[in-house]
Amino acid sequence: MAASELSSPLLASSDHVPLPKSTSPPPEGEVSGHLESILSDDSLPRARRMWMATLVEIRLLVYLAAPAVMVYMLNYVMSMATQIFSGHLGNLELAAASLGNTGIQIFAYGLMLGMGSAVETLCGQAYGAHKYELLGVYLQRSTVLLMATGVPLAVIYAFSRPILVLLGESPEIAKAASIFVYGLIPQIFAYAANFPIQKFLQAQSIVAPSAYISGATLVMHLVVSWLAVYKLGMGLLGASLVLSLSWWVIVAAQFVYIATSRRCRNTWTGFTWQAFTGLPEFFRLSSASAVMLCLETWYFQILVLIAGLLDNPELALDSLSVCMTISGWVFMISVGFNAAASVRVSNELGAGNPKSAAFSVVVVTVMSFIISVIAALIILALRDYISYAFTEGETVARAVSDLCPLLATTLILNGIQPVLSGVAVGCGWQAFVAYVNVGCYYVVGVPLGSLLGFKFGLGAKGIWGGMIGGTFMQTLILIWVTYRTDWNKEVAEAKKRLNKWGDTQEPLVS
């Protein structure tokens, strides 16, 4: 079955946005049909066509992926730095920060990022079809929905201590983790604003400004964190509050860029009341996207929570959190390629270039895989030393070293799986991938990890092994579905969505 037949019916539904198709070109960064013309030129030998097309695609991907990798990596380093600051306060603080950051905070991160990926699909295809005004409407509509979603999430954060105790965590760790989580409540609403902005800019191939903003914010974050934790003695609460502040700085700076940059003049025309219309339909679109990514990010959260139930929960949490933090850091490279793949595929589908979309999938997957293999080899070479960046305990260092072969395997799988997820977002397959995630992660991965960790006494290694099993199965399925995709049908699906948007424009406000 072709992947287009597996696409979410929600994404194919009408969005009823009465805006016209813009006839003026974007300021810069629009991908032309040059790649499609190369791939379609039968007068050239196949080998020469592939070589020329590869050079063009690599240039486009580097232009997109390199800044995107920097954005995700710098943002992740902020969270990792907060965890490191907390870890040097003591092993209890490290366990609390890792449980709060990886076990609670990722709950909101997965939900917000997942709902934001609906914007990624629609904005990318609208931009490829030159319907530029739609991007601003979807940015605002998504922000309204995500801000509303942040309210119940804040309530969950406020009751994190009894929730963690109910889930079986030790009262001491739960108390310390809840203090850390309280400081992350403002971060929820920063996520709600950041992810739509991020997808809005990425759909236009505008990624470098976000990288500059994230780099400057990271420097500020390190200085203020040091002052709050060590000089002012604010401890775990101070560390998490600074992290929330840093995310809001990123949001404010990116919005100022959008409002003042000439590159966004066709896609941002001011605030509009249309952000408050069609919310039920848009919510259904966002929900399909959220389910897809939430099932994936919550998978890792559940494994961390399970690790807290082992016989030596502090050691298990410390070693597992160190490895997962490193995995997350390298994962940011693949997430950058995920963003590039989503932009390239959605733009090409919107522009009606099926061969370019298919070719982009192959090139971006190979590039990400090669980089991940290199990262895995580096981790194996440094397996006995990497934990000392987080904590000074030799017991934790030995446990981390023991987990590194599994960590290296995860890194290699993460060189493929996130990129293919980006392809799924670009095409609008979120609902189908959600079903895949349920089967691979929750029918296979979590039960297998629990069985290996508890029944067979493998502890953290068993939990991590179950995670690898679920990820491996998901990767194989995504490879097969992508291989079987009829890209001409995907172009037809993209055009069908765009043609259902209206022909009249409602007035904008300010």
Coordinates of C-alpha atoms in Angstrom, one line a residue:
M1 CA 0.0 0.0 0.0
A2 CA 1.3 3.4 -0.9
A3 CA 2.1 5.8 2.0
S4 CA -0.3 8.3 0.6
E5 CA -3.1 5.9 1.3
L6 CA -2.0 5.8 4.9
S7 CA -2.2 9.6 5.3
S8 CA -4.3 11.1 8.0
P9 CA -7.8 12.0 6.8
L10 CA -7.6 14.9 9.1
L11 CA -4.8 16.5 7.2
A12 CA -6.7 16.1 4.0
S13 CA -9.7 18.0 5.4
S14 CA -10.7 21.5 4.5
D15 CA -9.2 24.2 6.6
H16 CA -11.5 27.0 5.4
V17 CA -9.0 29.8 5.5
P18 CA -10.2 32.5 3.2
L19 CA -6.9 33.8 2.0
P20 CA -5.6 34.2 -1.6
K21 CA -2.6 32.8 -3.2
S22 CA 0.2 35.3 -3.2
T23 CA 1.7 36.0 -6.6
S24 CA 4.9 37.7 -5.4
P25 CA 7.9 35.7 -4.7
P26 CA 9.3 35.3 -1.1
P27 CA 12.2 37.5 -0.1
E28 CA 14.7 34.8 -0.4
G29 CA 15.4 31.1 0.2
E30 CA 12.7 29.6 -2.0
V31 CA 13.8 26.4 -3.6
S32 CA 13.4 26.5 -7.4
G33 CA 12.6 23.6 -9.7
H34 CA 16.2 23.2 -10.6
L35 CA 16.6 19.8 -8.9
E36 CA 13.4 18.5 -10.5
S37 CA 14.7 19.5 -13.9
I38 CA 18.0 17.7 -13.4
L39 CA 16.2 14.5 -12.2
S40 CA 13.8 14.6 -15.2
D41 CA 16.5 15.3 -17.8
D42 CA 16.6 12.0 -19.7
S43 CA 19.2 13.4 -22.1
L44 CA 21.9 13.0 -19.4
P45 CA 23.3 9.6 -18.3
R46 CA 21.7 8.4 -15.1
A47 CA 25.0 8.4 -13.1
R48 CA 25.6 12.1 -14.1
R49 CA 22.0 13.0 -13.2
M50 CA 22.4 11.4 -9.8
W51 CA 25.7 13.2 -9.2
M52 CA 24.5 16.6 -10.2
A53 CA 21.3 16.1 -8.2
T54 CA 23.2 15.0 -5.1
L55 CA 25.4 18.1 -5.2
V56 CA 22.3 20.3 -5.4
E57 CA 20.5 18.5 -2.7
I58 CA 23.5 18.5 -0.3
R59 CA 23.8 22.2 -0.7
L60 CA 20.2 22.7 0.1
L61 CA 20.3 20.4 3.1
V62 CA 23.4 21.9 4.5
Y63 CA 21.8 25.3 4.2
L64 CA 18.8 24.0 6.1
A65 CA 20.2 21.4 8.4
A66 CA 23.4 23.0 9.7
P67 CA 21.6 26.0 11.4
A68 CA 18.7 23.8 12.5
V69 CA 21.2 21.4 14.1
M70 CA 22.7 24.3 15.9
V71 CA 19.3 25.6 17.1
Y72 CA 18.2 22.2 18.5
M73 CA 21.7 21.5 20.0
L74 CA 22.1 24.8 21.6
N75 CA 18.6 24.6 23.1
Y76 CA 19.3 21.1 24.3
V77 CA 22.6 22.2 25.8
M78 CA 20.7 24.7 27.9
S79 CA 18.7 21.9 29.5
M80 CA 21.9 19.7 29.8
A81 CA 23.8 22.6 31.4
T82 CA 21.0 23.0 33.9
Q83 CA 21.2 19.3 34.7
I84 CA 25.0 19.5 35.1
F85 CA 24.7 22.5 37.5
S86 CA 22.2 20.5 39.5
G87 CA 24.3 17.4 39.4
H88 CA 27.3 19.1 41.0
L89 CA 25.2 19.9 44.0
G90 CA 25.0 16.2 44.8
N91 CA 23.8 12.8 43.6
L92 CA 20.3 13.4 45.0
E93 CA 20.1 16.7 43.1
L94 CA 21.2 15.0 39.9
A95 CA 18.6 12.3 40.3
A96 CA 16.0 14.9 41.0
A97 CA 16.9 17.1 38.1
S98 CA 17.0 14.2 35.7
L99 CA 13.7 12.8 36.9
G100 CA 12.1 16.3 36.7
N101 CA 13.7 17.2 33.4
T102 CA 13.4 13.8 31.6
G103 CA 10.5 12.3 33.5
I104 CA 8.1 15.3 33.8
Q105 CA 9.3 18.2 31.6
I106 CA 9.5 16.0 28.5
F107 CA 5.8 15.3 28.9
A108 CA 5.1 19.0 28.0
Y109 CA 7.9 19.1 25.4
G110 CA 6.5 16.1 23.5
L111 CA 2.9 17.5 23.5
M112 CA 3.9 21.0 22.4
L113 CA 6.4 19.8 19.8
G114 CA 3.9 17.3 18.5
M115 CA 1.1 19.8 18.1
G116 CA 3.5 22.2 16.5
S117 CA 4.3 19.7 13.8
A118 CA 0.9 20.2 12.2
V119 CA 2.1 23.8 11.5
E120 CA 5.2 22.2 9.9
T121 CA 3.2 20.2 7.5
L122 CA 0.7 22.9 6.5
C123 CA 3.2 25.8 6.4
G124 CA 5.7 23.8 4.4
Q125 CA 3.3 22.8 1.7
A126 CA 1.7 26.3 1.6
Y127 CA 5.1 27.9 1.2
G128 CA 6.0 25.5 -1.6
A129 CA 2.7 26.4 -3.4
H130 CA 3.4 30.2 -2.9
K131 CA 0.4 30.7 -0.6
Y132 CA 2.5 32.8 1.8
E133 CA -0.2 34.6 3.8
L134 CA -1.4 31.3 5.2
L135 CA 1.8 30.8 7.2
G136 CA 1.1 33.8 9.5
V137 CA -2.5 32.6 10.1
Y138 CA -1.3 29.1 11.1
L139 CA 1.4 30.5 13.3
Q140 CA -1.1 32.4 15.3
R141 CA -3.7 29.7 15.4
S142 CA -1.3 27.1 16.6
T143 CA 0.0 29.5 19.3
V144 CA -3.6 30.0 20.6
L145 CA -4.1 26.3 20.9
L146 CA -0.8 25.5 22.5
M147 CA -1.2 28.3 25.1
A148 CA -4.6 26.8 26.0
T149 CA -3.0 23.4 26.3
G150 CA -0.4 24.8 28.6
V151 CA -3.0 25.5 31.3
P152 CA -3.8 21.9 32.3
L153 CA -0.1 21.0 31.9
A154 CA 0.8 23.7 34.5
V155 CA -1.7 22.0 36.9
I156 CA 0.1 18.7 36.3
Y157 CA 3.4 20.3 37.1
A158 CA 2.0 21.8 40.3
F159 CA 1.0 18.3 41.5
S160 CA 4.2 16.6 40.4
R161 CA 5.3 15.5 43.9
P162 CA 2.2 13.4 44.7
I163 CA 2.1 12.1 41.0
L164 CA 5.7 10.9 41.3
V165 CA 5.0 9.2 44.7
L166 CA 1.9 7.6 43.2
L167 CA 4.0 6.2 40.4
G168 CA 6.3 4.6 42.9
E169 CA 9.2 7.0 43.2
S170 CA 10.9 7.4 46.5
P171 CA 9.5 10.3 48.6
E172 CA 13.0 11.9 48.9
I173 CA 13.6 12.0 45.2
A174 CA 10.0 13.0 44.4
K175 CA 10.2 16.0 46.8
A176 CA 13.5 17.2 45.3
A177 CA 12.2 16.7 41.7
S178 CA 9.0 18.6 42.4
I179 CA 11.0 21.6 43.5
F180 CA 12.9 21.5 40.2
V181 CA 9.6 21.1 38.2
Y182 CA 7.9 24.1 39.9
G183 CA 10.5 26.4 38.2
L184 CA 9.7 24.9 34.8
I185 CA 6.0 26.0 34.8
P186 CA 6.8 29.2 32.9
Q187 CA 8.7 27.1 30.4
I188 CA 5.5 25.4 29.3
F189 CA 4.1 28.6 27.9
A190 CA 7.5 29.4 26.3
Y191 CA 7.2 26.1 24.5
A192 CA 3.7 27.0 23.4
A193 CA 5.0 30.2 21.7
N194 CA 8.3 28.8 20.5
F195 CA 7.4 25.7 18.5
P196 CA 4.9 27.4 16.2
I197 CA 7.4 30.2 15.6
Q198 CA 10.2 27.7 14.9
K199 CA 8.1 25.8 12.4
F200 CA 6.9 29.0 10.8
L201 CA 10.5 30.1 10.2
Q202 CA 11.7 26.6 9.1
A203 CA 9.0 26.3 6.5
Q204 CA 10.6 29.4 4.8
S205 CA 14.1 28.0 5.1
I206 CA 14.9 30.7 7.7
V207 CA 17.0 29.0 10.3
A208 CA 20.2 30.9 10.7
P209 CA 18.7 33.8 12.8
S210 CA 17.3 31.2 15.3
A211 CA 20.8 29.7 15.6
Y212 CA 22.3 33.1 16.4
I213 CA 19.5 33.8 19.0
S214 CA 20.0 30.4 20.6
G215 CA 23.8 30.9 20.8
A216 CA 23.5 34.2 22.5
T217 CA 20.9 33.0 24.9
L218 CA 23.0 30.0 25.8
V219 CA 25.9 32.3 26.9
M220 CA 23.4 34.3 29.0
H221 CA 21.9 31.0 30.4
L222 CA 25.3 29.7 31.6
V223 CA 26.2 33.0 33.4
V224 CA 22.8 33.5 35.1
S225 CA 22.6 29.8 36.1
W226 CA 26.0 30.0 37.7
L227 CA 25.0 33.1 39.6
A228 CA 21.6 31.6 40.7
V229 CA 22.8 28.2 41.8
Y230 CA 26.2 28.9 43.3
K231 CA 26.3 32.6 44.2
L232 CA 22.7 33.2 45.3
G233 CA 22.2 29.7 46.6
M234 CA 18.9 29.2 44.9
G235 CA 19.6 25.4 44.3
L236 CA 17.3 23.3 42.2
L237 CA 14.5 25.9 42.0
G238 CA 16.9 28.6 40.8
A239 CA 18.4 26.3 38.1
S240 CA 14.9 25.5 36.6
L241 CA 13.7 29.1 36.8
V242 CA 16.7 30.3 34.9
L243 CA 16.0 27.6 32.2
S244 CA 12.4 29.0 31.9
L245 CA 13.7 32.5 31.6
S246 CA 16.1 31.5 28.8
W247 CA 13.4 29.9 26.8
W248 CA 11.3 33.1 27.0
V249 CA 14.3 35.2 25.8
I250 CA 14.5 32.9 22.7
V251 CA 10.8 33.4 22.1
A252 CA 10.9 37.2 22.4
A253 CA 13.9 37.5 20.2
Q254 CA 12.5 35.3 17.4
F255 CA 9.2 37.2 17.4
V256 CA 11.0 40.5 17.1
Y257 CA 12.9 39.1 14.1
I258 CA 9.6 38.0 12.5
A259 CA 7.9 41.3 13.1
T260 CA 10.9 43.4 11.7
S261 CA 12.6 41.3 9.1
R262 CA 12.0 41.8 5.4
R263 CA 12.3 38.1 4.8
C264 CA 9.0 37.6 6.6
R265 CA 7.1 40.5 5.0
N266 CA 5.0 38.2 2.8
T267 CA 4.3 35.6 5.5
W268 CA 3.7 37.8 8.5
T269 CA 1.2 40.6 7.9
G270 CA 0.2 41.2 11.5
F271 CA -2.2 39.8 14.0
T272 CA -5.5 38.5 12.7
W273 CA -8.8 37.4 14.2
Q274 CA -8.6 34.3 12.0
A275 CA -6.3 32.9 14.7
F276 CA -9.5 32.3 16.7
T277 CA -11.6 30.8 13.9
G278 CA -11.5 27.2 12.7
L279 CA -10.0 26.1 16.0
P280 CA -11.8 22.7 16.2
E281 CA -10.6 21.7 12.8
F282 CA -7.1 22.9 13.5
F283 CA -7.2 21.1 16.9
R284 CA -7.9 17.8 15.2
L285 CA -5.0 18.4 12.8
S286 CA -2.7 19.2 15.8
S287 CA -3.9 16.3 17.8
A288 CA -2.9 13.8 15.1
S289 CA 0.5 15.4 15.1
A290 CA 0.7 15.4 18.8
V291 CA -0.2 11.8 19.2
M292 CA 2.6 10.8 16.8
L293 CA 5.4 12.7 18.6
C294 CA 4.0 12.3 22.2
L295 CA 4.0 8.6 21.9
E296 CA 7.6 8.8 21.0
T297 CA 8.9 11.3 23.6
W298 CA 6.7 9.8 26.4
Y299 CA 8.3 6.4 25.6
F300 CA 11.6 7.6 26.9
Q301 CA 9.9 9.3 29.8
I302 CA 8.2 6.0 30.8
L303 CA 11.5 4.2 30.7
V304 CA 13.1 6.7 33.1
L305 CA 10.1 6.3 35.5
I306 CA 10.5 2.6 35.3
A307 CA 14.2 2.9 36.2
G308 CA 13.2 4.7 39.4
L309 CA 11.5 1.4 40.5
L310 CA 14.6 -0.7 40.4
D311 CA 16.4 -1.9 43.5
N312 CA 19.0 0.9 43.5
P313 CA 16.9 3.7 42.0
E314 CA 19.4 6.5 42.5
L315 CA 22.2 4.7 40.7
A316 CA 19.9 3.5 37.9
L317 CA 18.5 7.0 37.4
D318 CA 21.9 8.6 37.5
S319 CA 23.5 6.3 34.9
L320 CA 20.5 6.1 32.7
S321 CA 20.0 9.9 32.8
V322 CA 23.6 10.5 31.9
C323 CA 23.4 8.2 28.9
M324 CA 20.0 9.6 27.8
T325 CA 21.3 13.1 28.1
I326 CA 24.2 12.2 25.8
S327 CA 21.9 10.4 23.5
G328 CA 19.6 13.5 23.4
W329 CA 22.6 15.7 22.7
V330 CA 23.6 13.6 19.6
F331 CA 19.9 13.2 18.8
M332 CA 19.8 17.0 18.2
I333 CA 21.9 16.4 15.1
S334 CA 19.2 14.0 13.7
V335 CA 16.5 16.4 14.8
G336 CA 18.2 19.1 12.7
F337 CA 18.1 16.7 9.7
N338 CA 14.5 15.9 10.7
A339 CA 13.6 19.6 10.3
A340 CA 15.5 19.8 7.0
A341 CA 13.8 16.7 5.6
S342 CA 10.4 18.0 6.6
V343 CA 11.0 21.4 5.0
R344 CA 12.4 19.9 1.8
V345 CA 9.7 17.3 1.4
S346 CA 6.8 19.5 2.2
N347 CA 8.1 22.4 0.0
E348 CA 8.7 20.0 -2.9
L349 CA 5.3 18.4 -2.6
G350 CA 3.6 21.8 -2.4
A351 CA 5.5 22.9 -5.5
G352 CA 4.5 19.7 -7.4
N353 CA 8.0 18.1 -7.6
P354 CA 7.7 14.4 -6.8
K355 CA 11.1 13.3 -7.9
S356 CA 12.8 16.0 -5.9
A357 CA 10.9 15.0 -2.8
A358 CA 11.8 11.4 -3.2
F359 CA 15.5 12.2 -3.9
S360 CA 15.7 14.5 -0.9
V361 CA 14.6 11.6 1.4
V362 CA 17.4 9.4 0.3
V363 CA 20.2 12.0 0.6
V364 CA 19.1 13.4 4.0
T365 CA 18.8 9.9 5.4
V366 CA 22.3 8.8 4.3
M367 CA 23.9 12.0 5.5
S368 CA 22.3 11.7 9.0
F369 CA 23.2 8.0 9.2
I370 CA 26.9 8.6 8.5
I371 CA 27.1 11.4 11.1
S372 CA 25.4 9.2 13.7
V373 CA 27.8 6.3 13.1
I374 CA 30.8 8.6 13.7
A375 CA 29.2 9.9 16.9
A376 CA 28.6 6.3 18.1
L377 CA 32.3 5.4 17.6
I378 CA 33.4 8.5 19.6
I379 CA 31.1 7.6 22.5
L380 CA 32.5 4.1 22.6
A381 CA 36.1 5.5 22.6
L382 CA 35.2 7.8 25.6
R383 CA 32.9 5.4 27.5
D384 CA 35.0 5.4 30.7
Y385 CA 35.2 9.2 31.0
I386 CA 32.0 10.8 29.8
S387 CA 30.1 10.5 33.0
Y388 CA 32.5 12.8 34.9
A389 CA 31.0 15.8 33.0
F390 CA 27.8 15.2 35.0
T391 CA 28.9 13.8 38.4
E392 CA 32.1 12.9 40.2
G393 CA 31.0 9.5 41.4
E394 CA 33.0 6.5 40.3
T395 CA 30.1 4.1 40.8
V396 CA 28.0 6.1 38.3
A397 CA 31.0 6.2 35.9
R398 CA 31.2 2.4 35.8
A399 CA 27.5 2.0 35.3
V400 CA 27.6 4.5 32.4
S401 CA 30.5 2.7 30.8
D402 CA 28.5 -0.5 31.0
L403 CA 25.6 1.1 29.2
C404 CA 27.7 2.7 26.4
P405 CA 27.4 -0.2 23.9
L406 CA 23.6 0.2 24.1
L407 CA 24.0 3.9 23.9
A408 CA 26.0 3.6 20.7
T409 CA 23.4 1.3 19.1
T410 CA 20.7 3.8 19.9
L411 CA 22.7 6.6 18.3
I412 CA 23.0 4.6 15.1
L413 CA 19.2 4.0 15.0
N414 CA 18.6 7.6 15.7
G415 CA 20.5 8.5 12.6
I416 CA 17.6 7.1 10.6
Q417 CA 14.4 7.1 12.5
P418 CA 14.1 10.9 13.2
V419 CA 14.8 11.7 9.6
L420 CA 12.0 9.4 8.4
S421 CA 9.7 10.9 11.0
G422 CA 10.5 14.3 9.4
V423 CA 9.5 12.8 6.0
A424 CA 6.3 11.7 7.6
V425 CA 5.6 15.2 8.9
G426 CA 6.4 16.7 5.5
C427 CA 3.9 14.4 3.9
G428 CA 1.2 14.4 6.6
W429 CA 1.4 10.8 7.7
Q430 CA 1.2 11.6 11.4
A431 CA -1.8 9.5 12.2
F432 CA -0.3 6.4 10.6
V433 CA 3.0 6.9 12.4
A434 CA 1.1 7.2 15.7
Y435 CA -0.3 3.7 15.2
V436 CA 3.2 2.5 14.4
N437 CA 4.5 4.1 17.6
V438 CA 1.8 2.5 19.7
G439 CA 2.8 -1.0 18.5
C440 CA 6.5 -0.6 18.5
Y441 CA 7.0 1.4 21.7
Y442 CA 4.1 0.3 24.0
V443 CA 3.4 -3.3 22.8
V444 CA 7.1 -4.2 22.3
G445 CA 9.5 -1.7 23.8
V446 CA 8.1 -1.0 27.3
P447 CA 7.0 -4.6 28.1
L448 CA 10.4 -5.9 26.8
G449 CA 12.3 -3.4 28.8
S450 CA 10.4 -4.2 32.0
L451 CA 10.8 -7.9 31.4
L452 CA 14.6 -7.6 30.9
G453 CA 15.1 -5.1 33.7
F454 CA 13.1 -6.8 36.4
K455 CA 12.4 -10.5 35.5
F456 CA 15.9 -11.1 34.2
G457 CA 17.6 -8.8 36.6
L458 CA 19.4 -6.7 33.9
G459 CA 18.4 -3.4 35.6
A460 CA 19.0 -0.3 33.5
K461 CA 20.6 -2.3 30.8
G462 CA 17.5 -4.3 30.3
I463 CA 15.3 -1.2 30.2
W464 CA 17.6 0.3 27.6
G465 CA 17.5 -2.9 25.6
G466 CA 13.8 -2.8 25.5
M467 CA 13.9 0.8 24.2
I468 CA 16.3 -0.3 21.4
G469 CA 13.9 -3.1 20.4
G470 CA 11.0 -0.8 20.0
T471 CA 13.0 1.8 18.1
F472 CA 14.5 -0.8 15.8
M473 CA 11.1 -2.1 14.9
Q474 CA 9.7 1.4 14.2
T475 CA 12.7 2.2 12.1
L476 CA 12.2 -0.9 9.9
I477 CA 8.5 0.0 9.4
L478 CA 9.3 3.6 8.4
I479 CA 12.0 2.5 6.0
W480 CA 9.5 0.1 4.3
V481 CA 6.7 2.6 4.1
T482 CA 8.9 5.4 2.7
Y483 CA 10.4 3.0 0.1
R484 CA 6.8 2.1 -1.0
T485 CA 5.6 5.7 -1.3
D486 CA 4.0 6.8 -4.5
W487 CA 5.3 10.4 -4.6
N488 CA 3.0 11.4 -7.4
K489 CA 0.1 10.6 -5.2
E490 CA 1.7 12.6 -2.4
V491 CA 1.9 15.6 -4.7
A492 CA -1.8 15.1 -5.5
E493 CA -2.7 15.0 -1.8
A494 CA -0.8 18.2 -1.1
K495 CA -2.5 20.0 -4.0
K496 CA -5.9 18.7 -2.7
R497 CA -5.3 20.3 0.7
L498 CA -4.2 23.6 -0.8
N499 CA -7.1 23.8 -3.3
K500 CA -9.6 23.6 -0.5
W501 CA -8.4 26.9 0.9
G502 CA -10.5 29.8 -0.1
D503 CA -10.1 32.7 -2.4
T504 CA -10.9 35.8 -0.3
Q505 CA -9.0 37.5 2.4
E506 CA -10.4 38.8 5.7
P507 CA -9.0 42.0 7.1
L508 CA -6.0 41.7 9.5
V509 CA -5.7 43.7 12.7
S510 CA -2.5 45.8 13.5

